XYZ file of C-alpha atoms in Angstrom:
312
model
C 82.106 37.190 -12.774
C 85.628 37.680 -10.982
C 86.615 34.712 -13.872
C 85.821 37.259 -16.798
C 89.099 39.284 -17.975
C 87.204 41.567 -19.815
C 85.798 44.828 -18.890
C 82.194 45.393 -17.979
C 80.044 45.212 -19.400
C 80.626 42.431 -21.886
C 79.432 43.858 -26.138
C 79.862 41.482 -28.543
C 80.162 41.844 -32.513
C 77.956 40.747 -35.080
C 79.149 39.946 -38.760
C 77.436 39.893 -42.030
C 77.890 37.623 -44.631
C 81.920 36.824 -45.520
C 83.351 38.637 -48.358
C 80.489 41.533 -47.466
C 81.491 45.301 -46.623
C 80.362 45.487 -42.425
C 78.305 48.423 -43.364
C 77.051 47.534 -47.181
C 73.483 49.838 -47.470
C 72.696 48.266 -50.674
C 72.620 44.948 -49.019
C 70.002 46.479 -46.528
C 67.804 47.433 -49.132
C 66.804 43.916 -50.066
C 66.810 42.352 -46.977
C 64.113 44.724 -45.284
C 62.548 44.216 -49.214
C 62.650 40.420 -47.533
C 61.468 40.905 -44.124
C 58.348 43.710 -45.258
C 57.468 40.537 -47.842
C 57.202 38.255 -44.914
C 55.583 40.615 -42.652
C 53.121 41.118 -45.622
C 52.875 37.349 -46.366
C 51.845 36.307 -42.978
C 49.655 38.661 -41.780
C 47.763 38.563 -45.131
C 48.182 34.434 -43.601
C 46.383 35.419 -40.585
C 43.857 37.631 -41.852
C 42.579 35.412 -44.210
C 42.065 32.465 -41.844
C 40.055 34.677 -39.680
C 38.634 36.376 -42.713
C 37.436 33.332 -44.050
C 34.790 31.379 -42.086
C 35.726 28.144 -44.365
C 38.911 28.248 -42.605
C 38.138 28.137 -39.412
C 39.132 24.759 -39.077
C 42.099 22.535 -36.778
C 44.627 22.900 -40.073
C 44.031 26.227 -40.319
C 44.241 27.014 -36.828
C 47.694 25.020 -36.936
C 48.598 27.321 -39.534
C 48.326 30.155 -37.878
C 50.092 29.327 -35.275
C 52.958 28.586 -37.415
C 52.789 32.098 -39.455
C 53.012 33.415 -35.428
C 55.861 31.511 -35.219
C 57.622 32.607 -38.040
C 56.516 36.252 -37.459
C 58.538 35.906 -33.628
C 61.489 34.399 -35.437
C 62.046 36.852 -38.389
C 61.167 40.175 -35.658
C 63.117 38.805 -33.120
C 66.270 39.096 -35.710
C 65.279 41.933 -37.713
C 66.711 44.747 -35.662
C 70.466 43.073 -35.807
C 70.443 41.665 -39.049
C 69.659 44.916 -40.221
C 71.934 47.139 -37.948
C 74.893 44.598 -39.148
C 74.705 46.288 -42.898
C 73.782 50.135 -41.776
C 76.437 50.305 -38.709
C 79.689 48.578 -38.657
C 81.036 46.331 -36.279
C 77.904 46.941 -34.347
C 78.614 45.706 -31.274
C 75.531 44.475 -29.143
C 75.194 44.135 -25.518
C 75.682 40.451 -24.057
C 72.371 40.325 -21.926
C 70.579 41.954 -25.439
C 72.752 39.268 -26.952
C 71.396 36.659 -24.910
C 67.633 37.377 -25.243
C 68.247 37.081 -28.639
C 69.732 33.595 -28.877
C 66.599 32.364 -26.161
C 63.557 33.716 -28.169
C 65.914 32.761 -31.376
C 65.551 29.189 -30.496
C 62.136 29.454 -28.668
C 60.439 30.129 -31.758
C 61.826 27.125 -33.685
C 61.366 24.995 -30.893
C 57.970 26.182 -31.207
C 57.533 26.025 -35.296
C 58.849 22.495 -34.814
C 55.821 21.285 -32.550
C 53.701 23.138 -34.580
C 55.155 21.430 -37.642
C 54.082 18.374 -36.133
C 50.818 19.289 -34.380
C 49.931 19.740 -38.976
C 51.264 16.556 -39.602
C 48.792 14.799 -36.605
C 46.254 16.963 -38.453
C 47.081 15.384 -41.949
C 47.466 11.765 -39.939
C 43.868 11.501 -38.976
C 42.255 13.596 -41.889
C 43.503 10.794 -44.061
C 43.600 7.664 -41.674
C 40.461 8.697 -39.320
C 38.225 10.742 -41.718
C 35.471 10.222 -39.693
C 36.627 10.778 -36.560
C 38.278 14.039 -37.802
C 36.080 16.557 -36.211
C 35.638 14.875 -32.651
C 39.907 14.110 -32.687
C 41.060 16.841 -33.371
C 38.166 19.655 -31.267
C 38.674 23.052 -30.432
C 39.967 22.104 -26.618
C 42.724 19.828 -28.309
C 43.781 22.552 -30.345
C 44.377 25.131 -28.119
C 45.841 22.691 -25.391
C 48.277 21.950 -28.141
C 49.597 25.072 -28.625
C 49.659 26.142 -25.615
C 51.762 22.637 -24.215
C 54.323 24.127 -28.359
C 54.896 27.004 -25.959
C 55.162 25.465 -22.866
C 57.662 23.101 -24.050
C 59.977 25.358 -26.217
C 60.082 28.111 -23.334
C 61.107 25.595 -20.404
C 63.852 23.716 -22.594
C 65.507 26.923 -23.800
C 65.882 28.662 -20.649
C 68.345 26.595 -19.220
C 70.712 27.194 -21.813
C 70.161 30.742 -21.586
C 71.080 30.447 -18.369
C 74.187 28.614 -18.800
C 75.369 30.424 -20.979
C 75.091 33.218 -18.807
C 77.115 31.782 -16.014
C 79.786 31.585 -18.863
C 82.917 33.517 -18.566
C 83.986 35.367 -21.698
C 87.626 35.693 -22.408
C 88.767 35.310 -26.378
C 87.863 37.089 -29.232
C 84.033 38.309 -29.150
C 83.314 38.440 -33.402
C 79.834 36.251 -33.458
C 79.662 34.631 -37.253
C 76.269 35.932 -37.897
C 74.399 38.916 -37.969
C 71.973 37.380 -34.871
C 73.311 35.141 -31.527
C 72.877 31.407 -31.598
C 73.529 29.548 -29.043
C 76.687 27.425 -30.275
C 78.148 30.658 -31.979
C 77.787 32.074 -28.559
C 79.210 28.635 -27.074
C 82.917 29.015 -29.767
C 83.498 32.479 -28.146
C 83.038 31.587 -24.410
C 86.416 30.012 -22.065
C 86.371 27.579 -19.323
C 83.977 24.215 -19.134
C 81.550 24.418 -21.598
C 81.025 20.697 -21.727
C 77.177 21.317 -19.446
C 75.976 24.362 -21.893
C 76.976 22.365 -25.196
C 75.677 19.048 -23.998
C 72.620 20.560 -22.270
C 72.433 22.127 -26.468
C 72.520 19.139 -27.712
C 69.609 17.029 -25.661
C 67.393 20.251 -26.113
C 67.910 20.001 -29.738
C 67.600 16.191 -29.889
C 63.937 16.521 -27.021
C 62.825 19.308 -29.679
C 64.080 18.662 -33.785
C 65.020 15.689 -33.204
C 62.051 13.764 -31.958
C 59.820 16.305 -33.913
C 61.167 15.064 -37.236
C 60.974 11.534 -36.094
C 56.946 12.395 -35.488
C 56.348 13.701 -38.580
C 58.270 10.748 -40.327
C 55.998 8.188 -38.563
C 52.774 10.435 -39.515
C 54.332 10.654 -43.759
C 54.873 6.743 -42.942
C 51.349 6.029 -41.870
C 50.008 8.463 -44.582
C 51.202 6.838 -47.132
C 50.372 3.458 -46.227
C 47.082 4.910 -46.445
C 47.091 6.709 -49.583
C 48.737 3.447 -51.138
C 45.611 1.142 -49.811
C 43.173 3.585 -51.762
C 40.848 2.109 -54.232
C 41.179 4.550 -57.138
C 44.281 6.229 -57.866
C 42.050 9.519 -57.706
C 41.541 8.786 -53.887
C 45.383 8.154 -53.495
C 46.675 11.239 -55.750
C 44.019 13.572 -53.318
C 44.805 12.425 -50.130
C 48.763 13.174 -50.657
C 48.041 16.151 -52.665
C 46.656 17.201 -48.885
C 49.867 17.076 -47.358
C 51.868 18.704 -50.103
C 52.033 22.273 -49.036
C 52.637 20.682 -45.032
C 55.483 18.641 -46.475
C 56.897 21.526 -48.018
C 56.732 24.013 -44.838
C 58.797 20.982 -43.230
C 61.479 20.563 -45.822
C 62.024 24.331 -45.480
C 62.131 23.933 -41.807
C 64.759 21.604 -41.116
C 67.037 21.063 -44.031
C 68.184 24.475 -43.295
C 68.084 23.725 -39.783
C 69.668 20.446 -39.381
C 72.090 21.510 -41.856
C 73.558 24.529 -39.958
C 73.528 22.049 -36.318
C 76.225 19.780 -38.209
C 78.002 22.923 -39.920
C 78.401 24.933 -36.034
C 79.283 21.357 -34.268
C 80.661 19.424 -36.627
C 81.789 21.583 -39.992
C 84.569 23.575 -38.022
C 87.419 23.260 -41.364
C 84.200 24.479 -44.029
C 84.065 27.887 -44.736
C 82.716 30.633 -43.356
C 80.327 31.637 -46.064
C 78.331 27.985 -45.301
C 77.055 28.684 -42.075
C 76.556 32.261 -42.775
C 74.217 31.732 -45.460
C 72.788 28.621 -43.849
C 71.608 30.536 -41.022
C 70.087 33.010 -43.505
C 68.617 30.522 -45.072
C 67.185 29.121 -41.765
C 65.799 32.149 -40.455
C 64.191 33.848 -43.795
C 63.250 30.839 -46.382
C 60.901 29.705 -44.103
C 58.717 32.974 -43.039
C 58.461 34.127 -46.869
C 58.097 30.923 -48.742
C 55.237 29.589 -46.186
C 52.482 32.334 -46.851
C 53.583 31.817 -50.947
C 53.027 27.795 -50.058
C 49.813 27.670 -48.291
C 48.385 30.648 -50.540
C 48.955 29.154 -53.905
C 47.542 25.923 -52.692
C 44.499 27.132 -51.335
C 41.842 28.694 -53.093
C 39.859 30.295 -49.796
C 43.399 31.934 -49.033
C 43.756 33.068 -52.747
C 40.664 34.529 -52.800
C 40.510 36.933 -49.496
C 44.028 38.239 -50.655
C 43.242 39.230 -53.225
C 39.826 40.972 -52.331
C 42.111 42.848 -49.765
C 44.445 43.342 -52.623
C 42.051 44.696 -54.814
C 40.827 46.747 -51.570
C 43.343 48.294 -51.163
C 44.117 49.537 -55.059
C 40.971 50.760 -54.936
């Protein structure tokens, strides 16, 4: 583009945690351990669900989709996160950064959609238990998974297209060790309003509507649980939602906080968005398998069996 005042090909500089040296292998080692834990946890979860016939239900099929989304979200950031702490001032070609941005936001939207599907699963199981098998059929689960992927891919694609047309004529240093839309938009010159407003609209159509749908599902679940005859029935009904509620909080709290900081927290320390972004990308993929393994004895038994076989 003739509007660009920087030489082609354009590269962007990724940064790590403020106050930590750019080339810090001592930081890369624990990060490698965290990514390894994420891989082992989600792969073990997928293996346990596939191997245990009792887990071939809609709830655990949605959980498999959640594990795949967690894997995709983490793996698309793994190369740049580790490169930042191993290579000083790690440059990244603009097109590679654009592709990473697209996949990060796509997998985030997929995970948000899966959490809505899991909330609907819990709503049907608690409020309409006799119709659970007929409502959540295999075809409905497969169709919901396909719809979630298509919605995420189509909504995020214009974000990448608009960003690809933006000229960059300012400092090319990003705030994170991976590429996010608002962070890249901060470096662009020219009229950024179309890209910014569309990005905000995409967030509202995914995270915004999804969070409202989850809140509505839990309001109906809570009403049904409180209407139960015995305290034991109420506790059992709410206990089945505990894992999903943990997954929702682990995903939405860092995501919404990070989005608000990028748009309205210009005066905050750079450490806040850096730590929130790392928490948003690392904590849910690591803790989700641990939470579900702790609460589901079939998954726990299968993983222990796998560990015993590995040890022998």
